[in-house]
Amino acid sequence: NAGVTQTPKFQVLKTGQSMTLQCAQDMNHEYMSWYRQDPGMGLRLIHYSVGAGITDQGEVPNGYNVSRSTTEDFPLRLLSAAPSQTSVYFCASSFGGPGSNQPQHFGDGTRLSIL
Amino acid sequence: AQKITQTQPGMFVQEKEAVTLDCTYDTSDPSYGLFWYKQPSSGEMIFLIYQGSYDQQNATEGRYSLNFQKARKSANLVISASQLGDSAMYFCAMSPNSGNTPLVFGKGTRLSVIA
């Protein structure tokens, strides 16, 4: 049972480069989300999706794009990497939206460094 | 807007003792859910316990219990009989039950269990 799978686990980029962080879940969850975790800041929501074809912005969406073409996959794209985007990125999914009592299942995270 | 406050950046507890991690929240929604997550040094996010705002009883899951005081808007996590493996970051989170308002996390409390 894979759960939520994030790739890569580690990545180093140069300023200005673009890349896609992959997230896949095999639990048929409708709700998926991306967070970033910075020291002393907790987790902050970047983008989320309530189902295939539907996405919305979270607290810190600037510099990131998402799409949800299938229920299983929710990739996060960095358009032009900046040092301020150095962070640990978590993908999460759940059966219901956050208003339900269903906990979010998290991937193991992607540690991203922008030089 | 929702807000979670965890006022204890770090806590120490002796092994086998109980410890309470504080969480207060602010919301204007009448119905909401509260979650606690554990993040060990390995980095993954582990769901611990859930409390619904209209639940009649405080939630319990094994050694974890939630001291929910609705009038005070507090949802403190109590860990009984602490173990060395409980050393981790602990995050409180909440979301309203209406719509798809995303989960909001506190900044976390680092718990260290001492032998």
GROMACS .gro file of N, CA and C in nm, chain B:
model
  345
  116ALA      N    1  -1.119   3.446   0.917
  116ALA     CA    2  -1.005   3.359   0.890
  116ALA      C    3  -0.973   3.274   1.013
  117GLN      N    4  -0.920   3.158   0.985
  117GLN     CA    5  -0.886   3.068   1.095
  117GLN      C    6  -0.741   3.092   1.138
  118LYS      N    7  -0.716   3.069   1.267
  118LYS     CA    8  -0.580   3.085   1.318
  118LYS      C    9  -0.556   2.984   1.429
  119ILE      N   10  -0.438   2.925   1.427
  119ILE     CA   11  -0.397   2.830   1.529
  119ILE      C   12  -0.275   2.886   1.601
  120THR      N   13  -0.276   2.881   1.733
  120THR     CA   14  -0.162   2.930   1.810
  120THR      C   15  -0.110   2.818   1.900
  121GLN      N   16   0.017   2.789   1.884
  121GLN     CA   17   0.086   2.696   1.973
  121GLN      C   18   0.195   2.776   2.042
  122THR      N   19   0.177   2.801   2.170
  122THR     CA   20   0.263   2.897   2.241
  122THR      C   21   0.392   2.837   2.295
  123GLN      N   22   0.406   2.707   2.287
  123GLN     CA   23   0.523   2.640   2.344
  123GLN      C   24   0.616   2.597   2.232
  124PRO      N   25   0.721   2.671   2.203
  124PRO     CA   26   0.812   2.629   2.096
  124PRO      C   27   0.879   2.495   2.129
  125GLY      N   28   0.912   2.475   2.259
  125GLY     CA   29   0.978   2.353   2.299
  125GLY      C   30   0.932   2.309   2.437
  126MET      N   31   0.926   2.178   2.455
  126MET     CA   32   0.885   2.121   2.583
  126MET      C   33   0.975   2.002   2.615
  127PHE      N   34   1.001   1.984   2.745
  127PHE     CA   35   1.074   1.866   2.790
  127PHE      C   36   0.985   1.787   2.886
  128VAL      N   37   0.996   1.656   2.880
  128VAL     CA   38   0.919   1.572   2.971
  128VAL      C   39   1.004   1.449   3.005
  129GLN      N   40   0.991   1.405   3.128
  129GLN     CA   41   1.061   1.285   3.172
  129GLN      C   42   0.988   1.163   3.116
  130GLU      N   43   1.064   1.064   3.078
  130GLU     CA   44   1.006   0.939   3.032
  130GLU      C   45   0.907   0.886   3.135
  131LYS      N   46   0.794   0.833   3.086
  131LYS     CA   47   0.685   0.775   3.165
  131LYS      C   48   0.594   0.880   3.229
  132GLU      N   49   0.629   1.007   3.218
  132GLU     CA   50   0.541   1.112   3.267
  132GLU      C   51   0.441   1.153   3.159
  133ALA      N   52   0.336   1.223   3.200
  133ALA     CA   53   0.239   1.278   3.105
  133ALA      C   54   0.280   1.420   3.070
  134VAL      N   55   0.240   1.463   2.950
  134VAL     CA   56   0.273   1.599   2.905
  134VAL      C   57   0.154   1.655   2.828
  135THR      N   58   0.133   1.784   2.842
  135THR     CA   59   0.025   1.853   2.770
  135THR      C   60   0.084   1.955   2.675
  136LEU      N   61   0.045   1.945   2.549
  136LEU     CA   62   0.088   2.042   2.447
  136LEU      C   63  -0.031   2.133   2.417
  137ASP      N   64  -0.007   2.263   2.426
  137ASP     CA   65  -0.116   2.359   2.416
  137ASP      C   66  -0.149   2.396   2.272
  138CYS      N   67  -0.277   2.418   2.248
  138CYS     CA   68  -0.323   2.466   2.118
  138CYS      C   69  -0.448   2.551   2.140
  139THR      N   70  -0.445   2.673   2.095
  139THR     CA   71  -0.566   2.756   2.094
  139THR      C   72  -0.595   2.794   1.950
  140TYR      N   73  -0.721   2.820   1.922
  140TYR     CA   74  -0.760   2.847   1.785
  140TYR      C   75  -0.859   2.961   1.782
  141ASP      N   76  -0.874   3.016   1.666
  141ASP     CA   77  -0.967   3.126   1.646
  141ASP      C   78  -1.044   3.101   1.518
  142THR      N   79  -1.175   3.098   1.528
  142THR     CA   80  -1.260   3.081   1.412
  142THR      C   81  -1.397   3.138   1.442
  143SER      N   82  -1.464   3.183   1.338
  143SER     CA   83  -1.602   3.230   1.355
  143SER      C   84  -1.702   3.124   1.309
  144ASP      N   85  -1.650   3.014   1.258
  144ASP     CA   86  -1.739   2.908   1.212
  144ASP      C   87  -1.792   2.827   1.331
  145PRO      N   88  -1.919   2.792   1.330
  145PRO     CA   89  -1.977   2.718   1.442
  145PRO      C   90  -1.938   2.571   1.443
  146SER      N   91  -1.899   2.519   1.328
  146SER     CA   92  -1.867   2.378   1.318
  146SER      C   93  -1.730   2.362   1.254
  147TYR      N   94  -1.644   2.286   1.319
  147TYR     CA   95  -1.507   2.275   1.271
  147TYR      C   96  -1.444   2.148   1.326
  148GLY      N   97  -1.330   2.115   1.269
  148GLY     CA   98  -1.255   1.998   1.314
  148GLY      C   99  -1.115   2.037   1.357
  149LEU      N  100  -1.063   1.966   1.452
  149LEU     CA  101  -0.929   1.991   1.504
  149LEU      C  102  -0.846   1.864   1.492
  150PHE      N  103  -0.723   1.877   1.447
  150PHE     CA  104  -0.635   1.764   1.422
  150PHE      C  105  -0.501   1.788   1.492
  151TRP      N  106  -0.438   1.679   1.531
  151TRP     CA  107  -0.299   1.683   1.577
  151TRP      C  108  -0.216   1.589   1.492
  152TYR      N  109  -0.097   1.638   1.454
  152TYR     CA  110  -0.002   1.559   1.377
  152TYR      C  111   0.132   1.557   1.448
  153LYS      N  112   0.203   1.447   1.427
  153LYS     CA  113   0.338   1.431   1.483
  153LYS      C  114   0.438   1.427   1.368
  154GLN      N  115   0.549   1.497   1.385
  154GLN     CA  116   0.654   1.494   1.284
  154GLN      C  117   0.787   1.456   1.352
  155PRO      N  118   0.826   1.329   1.342
  155PRO     CA  119   0.955   1.289   1.400
  155PRO      C  120   1.070   1.346   1.320
  156SER      N  121   1.190   1.323   1.367
  156SER     CA  122   1.308   1.381   1.301
  156SER      C  123   1.325   1.328   1.160
  157SER      N  124   1.266   1.214   1.129
  157SER     CA  125   1.274   1.159   0.994
  157SER      C  126   1.190   1.239   0.894
  158GLY      N  127   1.101   1.323   0.944
  158GLY     CA  128   1.034   1.419   0.858
  158GLY      C  129   0.891   1.391   0.818
  159GLU      N  130   0.845   1.269   0.830
  159GLU     CA  131   0.708   1.241   0.784
  159GLU      C  132   0.605   1.299   0.880
  160MET      N  133   0.487   1.326   0.829
  160MET     CA  134   0.375   1.378   0.908
  160MET      C  135   0.281   1.263   0.941
  161ILE      N  136   0.257   1.244   1.069
  161ILE     CA  137   0.176   1.131   1.116
  161ILE      C  138   0.052   1.184   1.186
  162PHE      N  139  -0.066   1.146   1.139
  162PHE     CA  140  -0.191   1.186   1.204
  162PHE      C  141  -0.205   1.116   1.338
  163LEU      N  142  -0.244   1.193   1.441
  163LEU     CA  143  -0.259   1.136   1.574
  163LEU      C  144  -0.403   1.125   1.619
  164ILE      N  145  -0.478   1.237   1.608
  164ILE     CA  146  -0.608   1.240   1.673
  164ILE      C  147  -0.692   1.351   1.612
  165TYR      N  148  -0.825   1.331   1.614
  165TYR     CA  149  -0.921   1.427   1.560
  165TYR      C  150  -1.029   1.457   1.663
  166GLN      N  151  -1.072   1.584   1.667
  166GLN     CA  152  -1.183   1.625   1.753
  166GLN      C  153  -1.278   1.712   1.673
  167GLY      N  154  -1.403   1.673   1.667
  167GLY     CA  155  -1.503   1.757   1.603
  167GLY      C  156  -1.561   1.855   1.705
  168SER      N  157  -1.599   1.971   1.658
  168SER     CA  158  -1.644   2.075   1.751
  168SER      C  159  -1.773   2.038   1.823
  169TYR      N  160  -1.852   1.948   1.762
  169TYR     CA  161  -1.978   1.909   1.825
  169TYR      C  162  -1.971   1.772   1.891
  170ASP      N  163  -1.851   1.715   1.893
  170ASP     CA  164  -1.836   1.586   1.961
  170ASP      C  165  -1.862   1.604   2.110
  171GLN      N  166  -1.939   1.512   2.165
  171GLN     CA  167  -1.977   1.523   2.306
  171GLN      C  168  -1.863   1.488   2.400
  172GLN      N  169  -1.776   1.401   2.354
  172GLN     CA  170  -1.667   1.356   2.440
  172GLN      C  171  -1.533   1.397   2.380
  173ASN      N  172  -1.437   1.413   2.469
  173ASN     CA  173  -1.301   1.439   2.423
  173ASN      C  174  -1.247   1.315   2.352
  174ALA      N  175  -1.175   1.339   2.243
  174ALA     CA  176  -1.120   1.229   2.165
  174ALA      C  177  -1.004   1.161   2.238
  175THR      N  178  -0.994   1.031   2.220
  175THR     CA  179  -0.880   0.956   2.274
  175THR      C  180  -0.835   0.855   2.169
  176GLU      N  181  -0.702   0.835   2.162
  176GLU     CA  182  -0.644   0.735   2.073
  176GLU      C  183  -0.522   0.679   2.145
  177GLY      N  184  -0.541   0.566   2.211
  177GLY     CA  185  -0.429   0.507   2.282
  177GLY      C  186  -0.376   0.599   2.390
  178ARG      N  187  -0.247   0.635   2.383
  178ARG     CA  188  -0.188   0.724   2.484
  178ARG      C  189  -0.216   0.872   2.457
  179TYR      N  190  -0.283   0.900   2.347
  179TYR     CA  191  -0.313   1.039   2.312
  179TYR      C  192  -0.458   1.071   2.349
  180SER      N  193  -0.478   1.184   2.409
  180SER     CA  194  -0.612   1.234   2.433
  180SER      C  195  -0.613   1.384   2.408
  181LEU      N  196  -0.731   1.433   2.380
  181LEU     CA  197  -0.745   1.573   2.347
  181LEU      C  198  -0.831   1.639   2.455
  182ASN      N  199  -0.775   1.738   2.520
  182ASN     CA  200  -0.848   1.816   2.621
  182ASN      C  201  -0.914   1.933   2.549
  183PHE      N  202  -1.039   1.912   2.509
  183PHE     CA  203  -1.110   2.009   2.426
  183PHE      C  204  -1.198   2.097   2.515
  184GLN      N  205  -1.169   2.226   2.514
  184GLN     CA  206  -1.249   2.323   2.588
  184GLN      C  207  -1.300   2.426   2.489
  185LYS      N  208  -1.423   2.402   2.443
  185LYS     CA  209  -1.478   2.480   2.333
  185LYS      C  210  -1.493   2.628   2.369
  186ALA      N  211  -1.539   2.655   2.489
  186ALA     CA  212  -1.560   2.794   2.529
  186ALA      C  213  -1.428   2.871   2.531
  187ARG      N  214  -1.321   2.803   2.566
  187ARG     CA  215  -1.190   2.867   2.570
  187ARG      C  216  -1.118   2.858   2.436
  188LYS      N  217  -1.178   2.788   2.340
  188LYS     CA  218  -1.117   2.766   2.209
  188LYS      C  219  -0.978   2.706   2.225
  189SER      N  220  -0.973   2.600   2.302
  189SER     CA  221  -0.845   2.530   2.318
  189SER      C  222  -0.863   2.382   2.293
  190ALA      N  223  -0.759   2.321   2.241
  190ALA     CA  224  -0.762   2.179   2.205
  190ALA      C  225  -0.624   2.122   2.237
  191ASN      N  226  -0.596   2.106   2.363
  191ASN     CA  227  -0.464   2.062   2.405
  191ASN      C  228  -0.447   1.911   2.390
  192LEU      N  229  -0.330   1.871   2.346
  192LEU     CA  230  -0.298   1.730   2.330
  192LEU      C  231  -0.230   1.680   2.457
  193VAL      N  232  -0.281   1.571   2.511
  193VAL     CA  233  -0.221   1.510   2.629
  193VAL      C  234  -0.160   1.376   2.588
  194ILE      N  235  -0.033   1.360   2.617
  194ILE     CA  236   0.035   1.233   2.591
  194ILE      C  237   0.065   1.171   2.726
  195SER      N  238   0.012   1.054   2.749
  195SER     CA  239   0.035   0.987   2.877
  195SER      C  240   0.154   0.892   2.864
  196ALA      N  241   0.219   0.867   2.977
  196ALA     CA  242   0.329   0.769   2.981
  196ALA      C  243   0.427   0.791   2.866
  197SER      N  244   0.488   0.908   2.863
  197SER     CA  245   0.577   0.945   2.752
  197SER      C  246   0.686   0.842   2.728
  198GLN      N  247   0.717   0.824   2.601
  198GLN     CA  248   0.823   0.732   2.559
  198GLN      C  249   0.927   0.811   2.480
  199LEU      N  250   1.048   0.756   2.474
  199LEU     CA  251   1.154   0.825   2.401
  199LEU      C  252   1.114   0.849   2.255
  200GLY      N  253   1.035   0.758   2.200
  200GLY     CA  254   0.991   0.772   2.062
  200GLY      C  255   0.889   0.883   2.042
  201ASP      N  256   0.842   0.943   2.149
  201ASP     CA  257   0.749   1.055   2.137
  201ASP      C  258   0.822   1.185   2.106
  202SER      N  259   0.953   1.186   2.116
  202SER     CA  260   1.030   1.306   2.084
  202SER      C  261   1.008   1.342   1.937
  203ALA      N  262   0.954   1.461   1.912
  203ALA     CA  263   0.915   1.500   1.776
  203ALA      C  264   0.857   1.641   1.780
  204MET      N  265   0.827   1.693   1.661
  204MET     CA  266   0.746   1.815   1.650
  204MET      C  267   0.600   1.774   1.647
  205TYR      N  268   0.516   1.853   1.710
  205TYR     CA  269   0.372   1.827   1.713
  205TYR      C  270   0.299   1.950   1.662
  206PHE      N  271   0.209   1.925   1.566
  206PHE     CA  272   0.134   2.033   1.504
  206PHE      C  273  -0.015   2.018   1.530
  207CYS      N  274  -0.075   2.128   1.566
  207CYS     CA  275  -0.220   2.137   1.579
  207CYS      C  276  -0.274   2.200   1.451
  208ALA      N  277  -0.390   2.156   1.404
  208ALA     CA  278  -0.447   2.210   1.282
  208ALA      C  279  -0.599   2.211   1.293
  209MET      N  280  -0.662   2.299   1.218
  209MET     CA  281  -0.807   2.302   1.220
  209MET      C  282  -0.863   2.345   1.085
  210SER      N  283  -0.989   2.310   1.061
  210SER     CA  284  -1.061   2.364   0.947
  210SER      C  285  -1.209   2.364   0.977
  211PRO      N  286  -1.282   2.462   0.921
  211PRO     CA  287  -1.427   2.463   0.936
  211PRO      C  288  -1.487   2.344   0.863
  212ASN      N  289  -1.605   2.305   0.903
  212ASN     CA  290  -1.672   2.196   0.835
  212ASN      C  291  -1.749   2.242   0.712
  213SER      N  292  -1.758   2.372   0.691
  213SER     CA  293  -1.831   2.422   0.576
  213SER      C  294  -1.737   2.442   0.459
  214GLY      N  295  -1.785   2.409   0.341
  214GLY     CA  296  -1.708   2.432   0.221
  214GLY      C  297  -1.579   2.354   0.218
  215ASN      N  298  -1.483   2.407   0.148
  215ASN     CA  299  -1.353   2.341   0.133
  215ASN      C  300  -1.241   2.425   0.190
  216THR      N  301  -1.272   2.502   0.294
  216THR     CA  302  -1.169   2.585   0.356
  216THR      C  303  -1.055   2.496   0.402
  217PRO      N  304  -0.934   2.524   0.352
  217PRO     CA  305  -0.822   2.434   0.380
  217PRO      C  306  -0.783   2.430   0.527
  218LEU      N  307  -0.710   2.327   0.559
  218LEU     CA  308  -0.656   2.307   0.693
  218LEU      C  309  -0.553   2.416   0.723
  219VAL      N  310  -0.558   2.471   0.842
  219VAL     CA  311  -0.461   2.571   0.888
  219VAL      C  312  -0.380   2.509   1.001
  220PHE      N  313  -0.248   2.519   0.992
  220PHE     CA  314  -0.160   2.459   1.091
  220PHE      C  315  -0.102   2.564   1.184
  221GLY      N  316  -0.077   2.522   1.308
  221GLY     CA  317   0.004   2.604   1.398
  221GLY      C  318   0.151   2.587   1.364
  222LYS      N  319   0.237   2.660   1.438
  222LYS     CA  320   0.379   2.656   1.409
  222LYS      C  321   0.450   2.539   1.475
  223GLY      N  322   0.380   2.470   1.561
  223GLY     CA  323   0.435   2.347   1.616
  223GLY      C  324   0.502   2.364   1.751
  224THR      N  325   0.513   2.251   1.823
  224THR     CA  326   0.584   2.242   1.950
  224THR      C  327   0.681   2.126   1.941
  225ARG      N  328   0.807   2.152   1.976
  225ARG     CA  329   0.905   2.043   1.975
  225ARG      C  330   0.909   1.979   2.112
  226LEU      N  331   0.875   1.853   2.119
  226LEU     CA  332   0.875   1.778   2.245
  226LEU      C  333   1.000   1.691   2.252
  227SER      N  334   1.069   1.702   2.364
  227SER     CA  335   1.185   1.617   2.390
  227SER      C  336   1.157   1.534   2.514
  228VAL      N  337   1.167   1.402   2.499
  228VAL     CA  338   1.146   1.311   2.611
  228VAL      C  339   1.283   1.269   2.665
  229ILE      N  340   1.299   1.287   2.795
  229ILE     CA  341   1.429   1.262   2.860
  229ILE      C  342   1.423   1.131   2.938
  230ALA      N  343   1.525   1.050   2.920
  230ALA     CA  344   1.530   0.919   2.990
  230ALA      C  345   1.559   0.939   3.139
   0.00000   0.00000   0.00000
